[in-house]
Amino acid sequence: MPIKPTTYQGPPFYLFNGHLETIIPSLYRKIDGLNYLREKISTPDNDFLNLDWSKVGSRRLLIISHGLEGDSERHYVRGLAKLFNNNQIDVLAWNNRSCGGEMNLQPVLYHHGADYDLKTVISHVVDKYDYEEIFLTGISMGGAQTLNYLGKNSEDLPAQIKKAAVYSTPCDLPSSAATLKSRRNIFYKKRFLGKLKDKMRRKALQFPDLIDLDLLEQVQDFDSFDTLFTAKLHGFEDARDFYQSASPGPWIEKVTIPTLIVNALNDPLLGEECYPVKLAERKSEIILEMPKRGGHTGFILSKDEFTWAEYRFLRFFLEE
């Protein structure tokens, strides 16, 4: 039964639409009582990645991939980390290049298709540590990276990786990118674009001949930003080529381990193609769950430290 009925009954009454379900937790949710130990590792192209560990002495490990302009400190990362630690599972939250408080060295940043960095993280864990079971999880962009990794590496996936789960994930990146053109999503466009432009200014300090800051100031939408900067830095032709190439959609078909996808139907940042219903109906490894409510990285419960999605992932990894 690859399409599962959901148990999520919805958020508290005051979060009465998908935008509030998205924005309020992002601004105000805090998770205390979690302390990371940082490890820095090298990448094959002479850059680095910062890994934040929270260990409880387990032989099981959860690896978390964060969302766009997020890091290991985001509420949805810390919530998962604390809940899984409470259930005696080690956690590794890795930070994409330029995220986590330290600018990377190379003239690149990160994107939805940067599964090669997730592969570097996983290879490091498998080579250095002795975990019997590894679970992969990703939120939003991190979910896309996780699905890309699972599909592209399906034939040589480390045996320790047993299951994966993602939520609020743009399974079809062109469809998700199109939502940011909507007037109702102008808040998200301005917020994400502002953060990315700030990061590009910092990257220009390292590589002043590579980035045209005057051109950057003229950018007002994601198509322009991704064509002039994301695509240029990462070897794509333009925004359209980037969205198509980085999208996990074509790779989900190749996933070989049980993988849960939870996308709320009222997620303001997911287009219709981000709900792979037909694929889930015929592919036993893909379990699709589509709650009516939840927003984007929301799924808040009344008077509970953790979200429904975090409990859902724990149950999926340990019980199902």
Tab-separated table of C-alpha atoms in Angstrom:
chain	number	residue	atom	x	y	z
A	1	MET	CA	0.000	0.000	0.000
A	2	PRO	CA	2.365	2.720	-1.242
A	3	ILE	CA	-0.159	5.578	-0.779
A	4	LYS	CA	-0.993	5.706	2.905
A	5	PRO	CA	-3.829	7.471	4.704
A	6	THR	CA	-2.482	10.073	7.077
A	7	THR	CA	-2.916	10.304	10.830
A	8	TYR	CA	-2.257	14.050	10.957
A	9	GLN	CA	-5.411	15.833	12.099
A	10	GLY	CA	-4.093	19.342	11.574
A	11	PRO	CA	-2.430	22.146	13.543
A	12	PRO	CA	-3.742	24.273	16.437
A	13	PHE	CA	-6.771	26.413	15.510
A	14	TYR	CA	-4.805	29.645	15.213
A	15	LEU	CA	-2.735	28.252	12.324
A	16	PHE	CA	-5.701	28.355	9.983
A	17	ASN	CA	-3.972	28.204	6.585
A	18	GLY	CA	-0.861	26.809	4.918
A	19	HIS	CA	1.026	30.091	5.110
A	20	LEU	CA	0.648	30.398	8.884
A	21	GLU	CA	1.501	26.712	9.286
A	22	THR	CA	4.717	27.446	7.394
A	23	ILE	CA	5.759	30.833	8.767
A	24	ILE	CA	4.942	30.660	12.495
A	25	PRO	CA	7.081	27.555	13.269
A	26	SER	CA	9.908	28.961	11.141
A	27	LEU	CA	9.986	32.187	13.145
A	28	TYR	CA	9.118	31.056	16.647
A	29	ARG	CA	9.691	27.345	17.211
A	30	LYS	CA	12.685	26.623	19.458
A	31	ILE	CA	14.249	23.296	20.444
A	32	ASP	CA	16.406	23.398	23.557
A	33	GLY	CA	18.565	20.767	25.221
A	34	LEU	CA	20.575	19.693	22.192
A	35	ASN	CA	24.326	20.166	21.842
A	36	TYR	CA	26.294	19.379	18.701
A	37	LEU	CA	29.878	18.286	18.306
A	38	ARG	CA	31.268	19.579	14.999
A	39	GLU	CA	33.470	17.628	12.624
A	40	LYS	CA	34.943	19.176	9.467
A	41	ILE	CA	35.626	16.915	6.512
A	42	SER	CA	37.218	17.524	3.113
A	43	THR	CA	35.479	17.178	-0.236
A	44	PRO	CA	37.045	15.705	-3.389
A	45	ASP	CA	37.376	19.211	-4.894
A	46	ASN	CA	39.384	20.599	-1.951
A	47	ASP	CA	36.495	22.215	-0.147
A	48	PHE	CA	34.972	21.250	3.204
A	49	LEU	CA	31.694	20.282	4.856
A	50	ASN	CA	30.755	20.832	8.484
A	51	LEU	CA	29.055	17.878	10.182
A	52	ASP	CA	27.207	18.411	13.464
A	53	TRP	CA	26.896	15.295	15.607
A	54	SER	CA	24.614	14.516	18.521
A	55	LYS	CA	25.541	11.072	19.836
A	56	VAL	CA	23.998	8.825	22.467
A	57	GLY	CA	26.215	5.777	21.922
A	58	SER	CA	23.980	4.000	19.417
A	59	ARG	CA	24.721	1.588	16.575
A	60	ARG	CA	21.961	3.345	14.633
A	61	LEU	CA	22.400	6.717	12.926
A	62	LEU	CA	20.040	9.287	11.446
A	63	ILE	CA	21.567	11.597	8.801
A	64	ILE	CA	19.618	14.845	8.281
A	65	SER	CA	19.808	17.091	5.203
A	66	HIS	CA	18.439	20.609	5.752
A	67	GLY	CA	16.471	22.935	3.478
A	68	LEU	CA	17.271	25.976	1.345
A	69	GLU	CA	19.282	28.553	3.311
A	70	GLY	CA	18.949	26.388	6.384
A	71	ASP	CA	21.522	24.595	8.493
A	72	SER	CA	21.795	22.195	11.426
A	73	GLU	CA	20.264	24.800	13.761
A	74	ARG	CA	16.910	25.042	12.013
A	75	HIS	CA	13.963	24.006	14.167
A	76	TYR	CA	13.054	21.075	11.901
A	77	VAL	CA	16.597	19.690	12.159
A	78	ARG	CA	16.919	20.143	15.901
A	79	GLY	CA	13.465	18.682	16.473
A	80	LEU	CA	14.329	15.483	14.613
A	81	ALA	CA	17.724	15.298	16.287
A	82	LYS	CA	16.348	15.630	19.804
A	83	LEU	CA	13.483	13.184	19.257
A	84	PHE	CA	15.777	10.536	17.781
A	85	ASN	CA	18.379	11.059	20.518
A	86	ASN	CA	15.572	10.584	23.053
A	87	ASN	CA	14.941	7.238	21.387
A	88	GLN	CA	18.598	6.181	21.561
A	89	ILE	CA	19.624	6.932	17.988
A	90	ASP	CA	22.717	8.950	17.045
A	91	VAL	CA	22.202	11.925	14.760
A	92	LEU	CA	24.374	13.622	12.154
A	93	ALA	CA	23.097	16.917	10.744
A	94	TRP	CA	25.347	18.028	7.911
A	95	ASN	CA	25.597	21.572	6.604
A	96	ASN	CA	25.631	22.312	2.893
A	97	ARG	CA	28.508	24.397	1.580
A	98	SER	CA	28.290	28.007	2.812
A	99	CYS	CA	25.724	26.999	5.464
A	100	GLY	CA	26.270	26.464	9.169
A	101	GLY	CA	28.131	29.708	9.859
A	102	GLU	CA	31.208	29.311	7.657
A	103	MET	CA	31.692	30.232	4.007
A	104	ASN	CA	33.142	27.453	1.882
A	105	LEU	CA	36.341	27.786	-0.151
A	106	GLN	CA	35.421	26.971	-3.746
A	107	PRO	CA	33.484	29.224	-6.182
A	108	VAL	CA	30.304	27.169	-5.712
A	109	LEU	CA	27.525	27.081	-3.134
A	110	TYR	CA	24.898	24.314	-3.053
A	111	HIS	CA	21.588	23.356	-4.641
A	112	HIS	CA	18.860	20.702	-4.756
A	113	GLY	CA	20.976	18.448	-6.940
A	114	ALA	CA	24.101	18.594	-4.770
A	115	ASP	CA	23.722	14.939	-3.835
A	116	TYR	CA	27.461	14.571	-4.421
A	117	ASP	CA	28.070	16.333	-1.107
A	118	LEU	CA	25.609	14.044	0.654
A	119	LYS	CA	27.504	11.148	-0.915
A	120	THR	CA	30.742	12.531	0.537
A	121	VAL	CA	29.118	12.670	3.976
A	122	ILE	CA	27.774	9.125	3.762
A	123	SER	CA	31.072	7.722	2.451
A	124	HIS	CA	32.878	9.368	5.354
A	125	VAL	CA	30.448	7.883	7.877
A	126	VAL	CA	30.633	4.399	6.385
A	127	ASP	CA	34.435	4.447	6.216
A	128	LYS	CA	35.119	5.930	9.654
A	129	TYR	CA	32.276	4.742	11.882
A	130	ASP	CA	30.768	1.369	12.671
A	131	TYR	CA	27.015	1.899	12.399
A	132	GLU	CA	24.842	-1.142	11.775
A	133	GLU	CA	21.849	0.843	10.500
A	134	ILE	CA	21.730	4.257	8.833
A	135	PHE	CA	18.542	6.181	8.116
A	136	LEU	CA	18.454	9.134	5.721
A	137	THR	CA	16.081	12.041	6.074
A	138	GLY	CA	15.740	15.356	4.288
A	139	ILE	CA	13.480	18.358	4.618
A	140	SER	CA	12.484	20.509	1.645
A	141	MET	CA	15.646	20.967	-0.464
A	142	GLY	CA	17.370	18.361	1.706
A	143	GLY	CA	14.649	15.919	0.723
A	144	ALA	CA	15.431	16.555	-2.938
A	145	GLN	CA	19.122	15.930	-2.273
A	146	THR	CA	18.250	12.699	-0.469
A	147	LEU	CA	16.032	11.409	-3.285
A	148	ASN	CA	18.643	12.352	-5.883
A	149	TYR	CA	21.290	10.481	-3.910
A	150	LEU	CA	19.160	7.367	-3.482
A	151	GLY	CA	18.305	7.206	-7.175
A	152	LYS	CA	21.732	7.952	-8.580
A	153	ASN	CA	23.472	5.534	-6.218
A	154	SER	CA	20.853	2.793	-6.207
A	155	GLU	CA	23.204	0.157	-7.607
A	156	ASP	CA	25.975	0.696	-5.045
A	157	LEU	CA	24.119	1.985	-2.000
A	158	PRO	CA	25.949	1.146	1.251
A	159	ALA	CA	24.316	-1.862	2.893
A	160	GLN	CA	23.984	0.035	6.179
A	161	ILE	CA	21.387	2.403	4.682
A	162	LYS	CA	18.072	0.750	5.468
A	163	LYS	CA	15.345	3.381	4.964
A	164	ALA	CA	14.810	7.014	4.013
A	165	ALA	CA	12.108	9.592	4.691
A	166	VAL	CA	11.598	13.121	3.390
A	167	TYR	CA	8.944	15.777	3.846
A	168	SER	CA	7.915	19.091	2.284
A	169	THR	CA	10.046	17.977	-0.640
A	170	PRO	CA	9.993	19.374	-4.211
A	171	CYS	CA	9.870	16.025	-5.985
A	172	ASP	CA	9.539	18.016	-9.219
A	173	LEU	CA	11.770	21.086	-8.994
A	174	PRO	CA	10.367	22.973	-12.032
A	175	SER	CA	6.880	22.674	-10.507
A	176	SER	CA	8.087	23.892	-7.119
A	177	ALA	CA	10.083	26.774	-8.617
A	178	ALA	CA	6.974	27.928	-10.463
A	179	THR	CA	5.126	28.468	-7.165
A	180	LEU	CA	7.537	31.286	-6.265
A	181	LYS	CA	6.169	33.285	-9.202
A	182	SER	CA	2.754	33.446	-7.563
A	183	ARG	CA	1.752	36.705	-5.861
A	184	ARG	CA	0.561	34.764	-2.835
A	185	ASN	CA	4.127	33.500	-2.303
A	186	ILE	CA	5.896	36.859	-2.500
A	187	PHE	CA	6.923	36.587	1.169
A	188	TYR	CA	8.900	33.398	0.523
A	189	LYS	CA	10.417	34.758	-2.684
A	190	LYS	CA	11.698	37.892	-0.981
A	191	ARG	CA	12.989	36.008	2.045
A	192	PHE	CA	14.867	33.285	0.159
A	193	LEU	CA	16.106	35.607	-2.577
A	194	GLY	CA	17.349	38.126	-0.044
A	195	LYS	CA	19.337	35.490	1.828
A	196	LEU	CA	20.819	34.051	-1.358
A	197	LYS	CA	21.821	37.490	-2.623
A	198	ASP	CA	23.541	38.212	0.692
A	199	LYS	CA	25.431	34.951	0.376
A	200	MET	CA	26.431	35.786	-3.191
A	201	ARG	CA	27.851	39.107	-1.966
A	202	ARG	CA	29.989	37.182	0.524
A	203	LYS	CA	31.132	34.824	-2.210
A	204	ALA	CA	32.097	37.874	-4.308
A	205	LEU	CA	34.584	38.873	-1.602
A	206	GLN	CA	36.394	35.605	-2.302
A	207	PHE	CA	36.036	35.744	-6.092
A	208	PRO	CA	35.507	39.364	-7.172
A	209	ASP	CA	36.081	38.621	-10.866
A	210	LEU	CA	33.473	35.870	-10.895
A	211	ILE	CA	30.385	37.658	-9.575
A	212	ASP	CA	28.929	40.879	-11.021
A	213	LEU	CA	27.509	42.686	-7.986
A	214	ASP	CA	25.887	45.392	-10.108
A	215	LEU	CA	24.003	42.692	-11.976
A	216	LEU	CA	23.106	41.013	-8.696
A	217	GLU	CA	21.395	44.172	-7.454
A	218	GLN	CA	19.134	44.149	-10.519
A	219	VAL	CA	17.845	40.634	-9.852
A	220	GLN	CA	14.233	40.565	-8.683
A	221	ASP	CA	13.150	36.968	-9.268
A	222	PHE	CA	14.442	33.417	-9.023
A	223	ASP	CA	14.573	32.772	-12.756
A	224	SER	CA	17.034	35.640	-13.133
A	225	PHE	CA	19.045	34.713	-10.055
A	226	ASP	CA	19.297	31.057	-11.015
A	227	THR	CA	20.196	31.831	-14.620
A	228	LEU	CA	22.799	34.516	-13.871
A	229	PHE	CA	24.317	33.046	-10.713
A	230	THR	CA	23.242	29.526	-9.668
A	231	ALA	CA	23.561	28.131	-13.190
A	232	LYS	CA	26.796	30.012	-13.906
A	233	LEU	CA	28.511	28.805	-10.731
A	234	HIS	CA	27.378	25.202	-11.013
A	235	GLY	CA	27.679	24.438	-14.704
A	236	PHE	CA	24.058	24.649	-15.885
A	237	GLU	CA	22.934	26.497	-18.991
A	238	ASP	CA	20.225	28.569	-17.343
A	239	ALA	CA	17.476	28.395	-14.712
A	240	ARG	CA	15.398	25.961	-16.753
A	241	ASP	CA	18.325	23.598	-17.224
A	242	PHE	CA	19.133	23.861	-13.517
A	243	TYR	CA	15.571	23.059	-12.413
A	244	GLN	CA	15.346	20.081	-14.741
A	245	SER	CA	18.813	18.726	-13.961
A	246	ALA	CA	18.583	19.124	-10.175
A	247	SER	CA	15.054	17.768	-9.889
A	248	PRO	CA	14.808	14.389	-8.129
A	249	GLY	CA	11.778	13.401	-10.209
A	250	PRO	CA	13.605	11.229	-12.774
A	251	TRP	CA	15.623	9.490	-10.051
A	252	ILE	CA	12.830	8.482	-7.680
A	253	GLU	CA	11.997	5.655	-10.060
A	254	LYS	CA	15.373	4.049	-9.268
A	255	VAL	CA	15.085	4.115	-5.454
A	256	THR	CA	15.618	0.619	-4.021
A	257	ILE	CA	14.980	1.014	-0.275
A	258	PRO	CA	11.739	1.832	1.580
A	259	THR	CA	11.340	5.609	1.278
A	260	LEU	CA	8.574	7.678	2.833
A	261	ILE	CA	7.537	10.948	1.178
A	262	VAL	CA	5.275	13.231	3.232
A	263	ASN	CA	3.996	16.300	1.381
A	264	ALA	CA	1.077	18.331	2.697
A	265	LEU	CA	-1.602	19.151	0.152
A	266	ASN	CA	-1.700	22.768	1.365
A	267	ASP	CA	2.079	23.275	1.068
A	268	PRO	CA	2.431	26.718	-0.582
A	269	LEU	CA	5.803	25.832	-2.109
A	270	LEU	CA	4.896	22.576	-3.850
A	271	GLY	CA	3.296	22.370	-7.283
A	272	GLU	CA	0.985	19.605	-8.466
A	273	GLU	CA	3.831	17.514	-9.905
A	274	CYS	CA	5.482	17.318	-6.458
A	275	TYR	CA	3.026	14.597	-5.411
A	276	PRO	CA	4.174	11.425	-7.248
A	277	VAL	CA	0.891	9.553	-6.928
A	278	LYS	CA	1.186	7.378	-10.029
A	279	LEU	CA	4.742	6.376	-9.171
A	280	ALA	CA	3.796	5.433	-5.614
A	281	GLU	CA	0.863	3.355	-6.895
A	282	ARG	CA	3.176	1.096	-8.885
A	283	LYS	CA	6.482	1.238	-6.976
A	284	SER	CA	6.495	-0.593	-3.653
A	285	GLU	CA	9.594	1.159	-2.318
A	286	ILE	CA	7.930	4.595	-2.417
A	287	ILE	CA	5.407	5.276	0.349
A	288	LEU	CA	3.526	8.514	-0.259
A	289	GLU	CA	1.543	10.283	2.441
A	290	MET	CA	-0.368	13.479	1.674
A	291	PRO	CA	-1.934	15.147	4.719
A	292	LYS	CA	-4.472	17.861	3.926
A	293	ARG	CA	-2.717	20.222	6.351
A	294	GLY	CA	0.877	20.849	7.390
A	295	GLY	CA	2.097	23.719	5.240
A	296	HIS	CA	5.787	23.717	4.343
A	297	THR	CA	7.936	22.195	7.129
A	298	GLY	CA	5.081	22.724	9.585
A	299	PHE	CA	2.958	19.813	10.907
A	300	ILE	CA	2.692	21.422	14.344
A	301	LEU	CA	0.857	19.656	17.182
A	302	SER	CA	-0.889	21.380	20.082
A	303	LYS	CA	1.198	21.577	23.251
A	304	ASP	CA	3.924	19.249	22.025
A	305	GLU	CA	7.635	19.898	21.620
A	306	PHE	CA	7.830	17.770	18.500
A	307	THR	CA	5.885	17.869	15.253
A	308	TRP	CA	3.686	15.175	13.758
A	309	ALA	CA	6.212	14.710	10.928
A	310	GLU	CA	9.008	14.030	13.403
A	311	TYR	CA	6.949	11.397	15.215
A	312	ARG	CA	5.909	9.965	11.848
A	313	PHE	CA	9.517	9.508	10.775
A	314	LEU	CA	10.447	7.843	14.057
A	315	ARG	CA	7.594	5.364	13.689
A	316	PHE	CA	8.483	4.674	10.053
A	317	PHE	CA	12.139	3.979	10.807
A	318	LEU	CA	11.626	1.879	13.936
A	319	GLU	CA	8.278	0.132	13.560
A	320	GLU	CA	7.081	-0.219	9.994
